[in-house]
Structures are given as structure tokens and as C-alpha cells.
């Protein structure tokens, strides 16, 4: 039995699309470029007396995957939001199914689909982790350190280990790899350590990549091209260190092919890269079936994307520390009221109300919005 307000179909009455700019406290450099601010499309879906929030993880330049802020905003404004506003959905999977025939644009699709998960959970009065099927009550996290001078990196490693982070991930690039690992391993012989190349190497770098086997890394993240699983298969067969795939996994099919071929031994899950929580869960379940560990990546998200990530991390196969570090290491002020801060390497699950469990700081959001538009039926 359901009362009118609890009817199974939830009407999306309107949507709001914003573009915000939030300065980073420190530039974040990886092999593809340097981020000095987080430019983020923010989606708000309204219906059933509630609001659901999400952000697109796209960045200004297509230096991680092909999507950009511009393409992501256009896709949401012209295609995805008009397709859902004024329509009823019984569950978020219906949104994923509606978007499935349209190719690519996973970051844009994710923002809309994830905002619906939040809205759907709020209308039901349940925390997102519960609807996602989470079972973990503690979310272990590590930290991703951008490229820097080696002495600065050593100080950062000491600082964040002291704060309790469970794994240090070092961004590397050609010429800033083995020297960095020598220095870090000399001072920190026993910490959980990984590197993230963001696709900067090729098989021509095989001798250097083989040398990485000497540093007892938990894994090497995305050493080769974002669209080249084949070369990752070859590389993994020649390395002892596990390869962890990030950019290579944009769809469930990518994950299946990676696991079937042995292109990597771990997968980093980012719902924002996979088109949303529905596919992220499918990737999670496939990795569970293959007994392949997963962990939750990050894209320097604001508190909205961070909250989504933390809820997702409660699923059982997230057995390695994720990248959702304290919001304060990136931002002086966040767009959500609650500060998402780690303690002893654990990130508390935000549960201030249903859904993603955080409150939008609307005044601050207004002050950093460069555009805001409403989409009505
Ligand atoms: O490859 O994981 C990545 C940030 C932007 C783009 C890609 C990546 C990253 C990070 C930062 O490593 C993770 C975070 O702290 O959000
Ligand atoms: Mg990565």
C-alpha cells in the first residue's frame, strides 16, 4: 500500500544547472596538467518536496578523459535534463537505462543520475548508502599527492601519514618517477604506497616500469593510454606489481574486458566517470565475482561529489583505501555546510539527513556560481 506521497514513481518537477568555480588551496599537478581551481557543473533535481544534488567530474581540458566542462554542460542542458524533467521514474536504474543508448558522456550522465539517487533517497527518508546496498560502517582512505618538488613531497608524506592516512598515492610523470620513489622509500620504507601515471607511459618505458617492481608498491595506477587495454595486458604480464585501472574503465564492458584479459589486478571505481552509481555498482559486483579488489577514486570533488563517493565506499568490495581525503586539504570553504574530514584515516559517512547526508551552503554556492539556469518541463 502506498499513500500518494509515497507512490513508487517520483516526478522530477524541475532541474537546476550551475557552473561553479572553487579555488584550490594548492595547485594540483598530474602528468596531464595542473588544476588551480575546481570548476564544477552542479545539478539539482527537485521533486516530491526534496532536492537531489550531484556534480559532474569533468574538468576544463580533456586531459583525463575526452569529456570537458563545456561538453558536459551542453549534454546536460540540451539532452539529458530535458529528457528527465517532467518525467516520472520508479528508481535510478530507469534513468541509467534511458541514457544508455546515447554514447559516451558518462560524466554528464553521472551528474544527472547521481542527483536522482540523492533525491530518491531523500524522498524515502533513507541514507544513500543503504539504498546502494552498503555494508561497511567504516570508510578507509588514503591521499593522492600531486606532483611537486621531492623535498615538499617528503614533507607532505610525513604530514599525511601522521594524520593517519592509510595509503599514499604519488602522481608520477616521465622523469619524475624512480627518483621520487627512491626518496620516499628511503624515508618511509613500510608505508602503503602507490603511484598514478595518468596514462603518461608507453611500452617503450618498459625498463623503467619494471624497475618499479623494486619499491613494493600496492599498485601502479593507469600507466598506459586511457584507451589501450591491450598494452596493459602485455605490461601486466611483465610486472610483479599489480596494475590498477582508472581511465581505462569508462563502462561496465571495459571492466569485463579488463578482467577477462588480465589488463589489471585492481580497479578504481569512480561513479562520476562511469555514468553514475548504477554502473559503478555493476562494476563493483563484477569485480566481486572476479575477486578483484576495488577502491573509490576521486576527482578533486566538492563536498557534493565527496559525499556521494563516501556512501559508495560502503559496498563490500571496496577493500582498499580510497582517495576521498579531507575536503580541507583542497578547499578553504566547501559548498556544503558539513566539513568532510578524516580522522585516523577513516572518513565518517555523512548522515545529516537522508540521501548523501550533507546540506548545501546556498549563499556560498551563489557567490561562486558563474551561471545558473532552471530547466522546467
Ligand atoms: O587519476 O585519480 C586520478 C584528480 C583529478 C583527476 C584524476 C585523478 C585525480 C586524483 C585526485 O588523483 C584524487 C582526489 O583527491 O580527489
Ligand atoms: Mg587515477
XYZ file of C-alpha atoms and ligand atoms in Angstrom:
394
model
C 0.000 0.000 0.000
C 1.324 3.427 -0.771
C -0.023 6.865 0.008
C 0.037 9.473 -2.794
C 3.265 10.999 -1.461
C 4.935 7.593 -1.347
C 3.827 6.463 -4.787
C 6.561 4.463 -6.409
C 7.132 6.846 -9.325
C 8.955 10.038 -8.446
C 8.222 13.066 -10.635
C 11.211 15.271 -11.437
C 9.499 18.644 -11.327
C 12.456 20.818 -12.314
C 16.225 20.872 -12.556
C 18.840 23.488 -11.882
C 22.199 23.504 -13.638
C 25.007 25.619 -12.254
C 28.633 26.150 -13.003
C 30.790 26.949 -10.018
C 34.429 27.819 -9.540
C 36.128 26.934 -6.306
C 39.826 27.818 -5.900
C 42.136 25.037 -4.736
C 44.313 25.889 -1.740
C 47.315 24.479 -3.638
C 47.741 23.705 -7.334
C 47.222 20.001 -8.060
C 49.589 18.713 -10.765
C 49.438 15.376 -12.513
C 51.060 14.131 -15.698
C 48.242 15.611 -17.821
C 48.180 19.127 -16.394
C 47.743 21.375 -13.366
C 44.466 22.215 -11.645
C 44.357 25.526 -9.787
C 40.624 25.601 -9.240
C 37.802 23.122 -9.291
C 35.342 24.171 -11.968
C 32.286 22.025 -11.445
C 28.872 21.678 -13.036
C 26.353 21.197 -10.221
C 22.965 19.552 -10.817
C 19.965 19.995 -8.540
C 16.852 17.903 -9.194
C 13.596 18.835 -7.454
C 10.593 16.632 -6.796
C 8.492 15.127 -4.010
C 9.290 18.125 -1.806
C 13.028 17.343 -1.841
C 16.217 18.306 -3.673
C 18.864 15.927 -5.004
C 22.428 17.058 -5.667
C 25.379 15.881 -7.723
C 28.342 17.279 -9.617
C 29.965 16.379 -12.901
C 33.617 15.381 -12.501
C 34.526 16.904 -15.878
C 37.391 19.396 -15.955
C 38.186 22.340 -18.215
C 40.515 20.445 -20.568
C 40.125 16.882 -21.903
C 43.376 15.747 -20.280
C 41.967 12.877 -18.184
C 39.210 11.571 -20.477
C 37.636 13.234 -23.540
C 34.783 14.929 -21.650
C 35.143 18.575 -20.627
C 33.152 21.111 -18.637
C 31.808 22.517 -21.922
C 30.716 19.188 -23.402
C 29.307 18.018 -20.087
C 27.275 21.226 -19.579
C 25.938 21.122 -23.164
C 24.963 17.483 -22.890
C 23.096 18.048 -19.629
C 21.413 21.272 -20.748
C 20.394 20.177 -24.248
C 19.870 16.426 -23.943
C 19.871 14.797 -20.505
C 17.950 17.243 -18.327
C 15.176 17.849 -20.904
C 14.832 14.044 -21.115
C 14.122 13.667 -17.391
C 12.384 16.864 -16.278
C 8.612 16.432 -16.139
C 9.023 12.634 -16.191
C 8.437 10.018 -13.500
C 10.978 7.392 -12.503
C 10.490 4.460 -10.161
C 14.220 4.091 -9.478
C 17.612 5.434 -10.607
C 18.177 2.389 -12.813
C 15.443 3.693 -15.106
C 17.477 6.846 -15.655
C 20.583 4.803 -16.469
C 18.504 2.778 -18.962
C 17.100 5.943 -20.566
C 20.618 7.345 -21.093
C 22.241 4.053 -22.149
C 21.613 4.295 -25.926
C 23.447 7.639 -26.028
C 27.148 7.081 -26.396
C 29.854 8.445 -24.180
C 29.209 11.495 -21.958
C 29.490 9.388 -18.811
C 30.380 12.406 -16.647
C 27.268 14.310 -17.737
C 25.087 11.209 -17.349
C 26.565 10.570 -13.902
C 25.714 14.026 -12.603
C 22.041 13.631 -13.527
C 21.765 10.008 -12.426
C 23.525 10.619 -9.103
C 21.383 13.679 -8.346
C 18.378 11.386 -8.824
C 19.818 8.795 -6.395
C 20.112 11.557 -3.794
C 16.595 12.837 -4.494
C 15.113 9.317 -4.477
C 16.797 8.509 -1.162
C 15.627 11.773 0.394
C 12.021 11.241 -0.671
C 12.233 7.841 1.039
C 13.958 9.272 4.094
C 16.871 6.832 3.782
C 20.626 7.362 3.661
C 22.115 6.764 0.226
C 24.474 4.011 1.439
C 21.508 1.897 2.450
C 19.826 2.144 -0.959
C 23.140 1.418 -2.679
C 23.420 -1.766 -0.625
C 26.367 -0.739 1.508
C 27.531 -2.951 4.352
C 30.661 -1.224 5.639
C 30.414 1.144 8.573
C 33.991 2.433 8.213
C 35.494 4.004 5.125
C 39.293 3.790 5.000
C 41.033 6.473 2.990
C 44.416 7.332 1.583
C 45.547 10.520 -0.103
C 46.619 11.426 -3.630
C 49.610 13.783 -3.724
C 50.126 15.931 -6.818
C 53.498 16.353 -8.498
C 55.792 18.635 -6.537
C 59.461 19.121 -5.707
C 60.747 15.997 -3.964
C 61.539 17.717 -0.607
C 57.970 19.113 -0.494
C 56.551 15.703 -1.283
C 58.570 14.125 1.537
C 57.162 16.699 3.966
C 53.634 16.028 2.726
C 54.040 12.280 3.084
C 55.219 12.711 6.675
C 52.341 15.100 7.421
C 49.590 12.912 5.972
C 50.966 9.667 7.444
C 50.980 11.420 10.796
C 47.310 12.341 10.190
C 46.551 8.654 9.777
C 46.001 8.274 6.039
C 46.122 4.576 5.186
C 47.891 4.836 1.816
C 49.940 7.465 -0.004
C 49.486 7.772 -3.758
C 52.138 9.707 -5.637
C 51.426 11.254 -9.010
C 54.321 10.479 -11.350
C 55.369 11.549 -14.830
C 58.262 10.690 -17.134
C 61.491 11.729 -15.415
C 59.773 12.152 -12.052
C 59.240 8.557 -11.033
C 62.118 6.353 -9.849
C 63.972 9.314 -8.293
C 60.805 10.171 -6.368
C 60.291 6.564 -5.277
C 63.931 6.302 -4.145
C 63.488 9.358 -1.952
C 60.120 8.356 -0.492
C 61.049 4.718 0.161
C 64.320 5.799 1.820
C 62.347 7.749 4.445
C 59.189 5.640 4.560
C 60.180 2.027 3.950
C 56.966 0.473 5.222
C 54.006 2.684 4.282
C 51.332 1.600 1.830
C 52.461 3.393 -1.324
C 51.168 3.609 -4.893
C 51.812 5.696 -7.989
C 49.388 7.162 -10.530
C 50.771 7.860 -14.019
C 47.506 9.100 -15.585
C 48.437 7.378 -18.867
C 51.822 9.062 -19.376
C 53.862 5.958 -20.278
C 54.035 3.570 -23.211
C 55.528 0.103 -23.591
C 58.744 1.869 -24.657
C 59.080 2.700 -20.928
C 59.080 -0.990 -20.005
C 62.577 -0.988 -18.397
C 61.600 1.888 -16.081
C 58.199 0.338 -15.305
C 59.903 -2.956 -14.444
C 62.164 -1.081 -12.024
C 59.033 -0.003 -10.156
C 58.758 -3.635 -9.022
C 61.600 -2.849 -6.577
C 59.553 -0.389 -4.476
C 56.860 -2.684 -3.028
C 54.045 -0.546 -4.390
C 50.482 -1.588 -3.635
C 49.805 -0.976 -7.335
C 50.668 1.201 -10.336
C 47.620 3.184 -11.394
C 46.898 3.712 -15.111
C 50.437 3.506 -16.505
C 49.445 3.384 -20.201
C 46.967 5.040 -22.546
C 43.374 5.572 -21.395
C 42.081 3.669 -24.438
C 44.592 0.832 -24.641
C 43.657 -2.245 -22.618
C 45.714 -4.419 -24.966
C 49.029 -2.861 -23.969
C 48.044 -3.048 -20.296
C 47.595 -6.826 -20.721
C 51.129 -7.066 -22.077
C 52.550 -4.832 -19.373
C 50.801 -6.657 -16.519
C 52.234 -9.967 -17.767
C 55.724 -8.481 -17.400
C 55.322 -6.841 -13.974
C 55.050 -8.267 -10.467
C 53.362 -5.105 -9.184
C 49.594 -5.128 -9.779
C 48.235 -2.639 -12.284
C 45.174 -0.679 -11.177
C 42.993 0.671 -13.990
C 41.355 4.089 -13.706
C 40.887 5.979 -17.020
C 40.610 2.673 -18.930
C 37.327 1.809 -17.212
C 34.577 4.078 -18.532
C 31.899 1.375 -18.931
C 30.885 -1.997 -17.498
C 32.082 -3.616 -20.748
C 35.512 -2.015 -20.304
C 35.698 -3.604 -16.866
C 34.632 -7.036 -18.149
C 37.267 -6.910 -20.898
C 39.951 -5.755 -18.472
C 39.202 -8.587 -16.026
C 38.828 -11.257 -18.720
C 42.112 -10.270 -20.361
C 44.153 -9.616 -17.216
C 44.846 -5.964 -18.077
C 44.965 -5.162 -14.367
C 44.526 -6.701 -10.919
C 42.638 -3.832 -9.247
C 40.021 -1.366 -10.431
C 39.453 2.156 -9.207
C 35.761 2.953 -9.272
C 34.579 6.497 -9.889
C 30.824 6.766 -10.258
C 31.370 10.149 -11.890
C 33.446 8.537 -14.665
C 31.122 5.540 -15.133
C 27.827 7.327 -15.749
C 26.631 7.093 -12.150
C 26.046 4.794 -9.204
C 24.101 2.185 -11.206
C 27.071 1.293 -13.413
C 29.514 1.820 -10.516
C 27.590 -0.876 -8.616
C 27.653 -3.184 -11.643
C 31.418 -2.713 -11.944
C 31.716 -3.349 -8.209
C 29.665 -6.563 -8.464
C 31.713 -7.808 -11.417
C 34.952 -7.200 -9.517
C 33.470 -9.016 -6.518
C 32.719 -12.007 -8.767
C 36.298 -11.939 -10.083
C 37.700 -11.480 -6.562
C 39.379 -8.276 -7.768
C 39.767 -5.560 -5.108
C 38.317 -2.131 -5.818
C 38.732 1.270 -4.232
C 36.984 4.568 -4.766
C 38.862 7.215 -6.729
C 38.348 10.951 -6.597
C 38.373 13.899 -8.977
C 39.019 16.774 -6.527
C 35.274 16.906 -5.971
C 33.462 19.417 -3.796
C 31.566 18.160 -0.756
C 28.691 17.046 -3.001
C 30.775 14.618 -5.042
C 32.732 13.617 -1.942
C 29.560 12.703 -0.071
C 28.404 10.538 -2.999
C 31.811 8.814 -3.057
C 31.791 8.097 0.669
C 28.374 6.448 0.517
C 29.506 4.307 -2.424
C 32.585 3.192 -0.468
C 30.358 1.270 1.955
C 29.841 -1.516 -0.616
C 31.597 -4.709 0.365
C 34.285 -4.984 -2.321
C 35.780 -1.549 -1.504
C 38.528 -3.304 0.398
C 41.363 -0.834 -0.266
C 41.636 2.762 0.985
C 40.002 5.280 -1.368
C 41.077 8.778 -2.465
C 38.364 10.735 -0.632
C 40.657 12.713 1.646
C 39.610 15.646 3.836
C 37.861 18.436 1.960
C 40.047 20.968 3.836
C 43.175 19.775 2.035
C 41.713 21.199 -1.214
C 39.273 23.950 -0.220
C 39.228 26.774 2.294
C 35.444 26.676 2.238
C 33.270 23.951 0.746
C 29.819 24.244 -0.843
C 28.320 22.003 1.823
C 27.876 23.043 5.437
C 29.332 19.852 6.931
C 33.123 19.581 6.800
C 34.070 16.183 5.404
C 37.212 15.462 7.392
C 39.082 12.255 8.078
C 40.141 11.060 11.463
C 42.832 8.418 11.828
C 42.481 7.525 8.143
C 38.730 6.988 8.366
C 36.150 9.155 6.614
C 32.854 9.390 8.514
C 29.740 8.667 6.439
C 27.745 11.908 6.164
C 24.283 11.290 7.554
C 22.928 14.747 8.288
C 19.529 13.878 6.869
C 18.680 11.344 4.179
C 20.369 10.881 0.796
C 24.008 11.986 0.654
C 23.648 13.443 4.146
C 25.059 16.930 3.599
C 23.468 20.392 3.431
C 24.067 22.789 0.534
C 25.517 26.149 1.593
C 23.332 28.146 -0.830
C 24.772 31.590 -0.031
C 28.277 30.389 -0.701
C 27.147 28.466 -3.791
C 25.550 31.658 -5.167
C 28.724 33.603 -4.541
C 30.850 31.216 -6.628
C 28.345 30.409 -9.407
C 29.255 31.782 -12.833
C 25.962 30.580 -14.293
C 22.669 29.131 -13.060
C 19.705 28.060 -15.123
C 16.468 26.243 -14.423
C 15.051 23.541 -16.673
C 11.281 23.079 -16.475
C 9.015 20.697 -18.387
O 43.585 9.998 -11.673
O 42.775 9.711 -9.756
C 43.053 10.463 -10.681
C 42.372 14.085 -9.680
C 41.895 14.593 -10.877
C 41.855 13.779 -11.979
C 42.273 12.460 -11.899
C 42.711 11.926 -10.694
C 42.798 12.781 -9.568
C 43.344 12.371 -8.279
C 42.892 13.137 -7.080
O 44.191 11.521 -8.158
C 42.012 12.368 -6.196
C 41.277 13.266 -5.227
O 41.850 13.636 -4.209
O 40.114 13.628 -5.488
Mg 43.916 7.934 -11.321
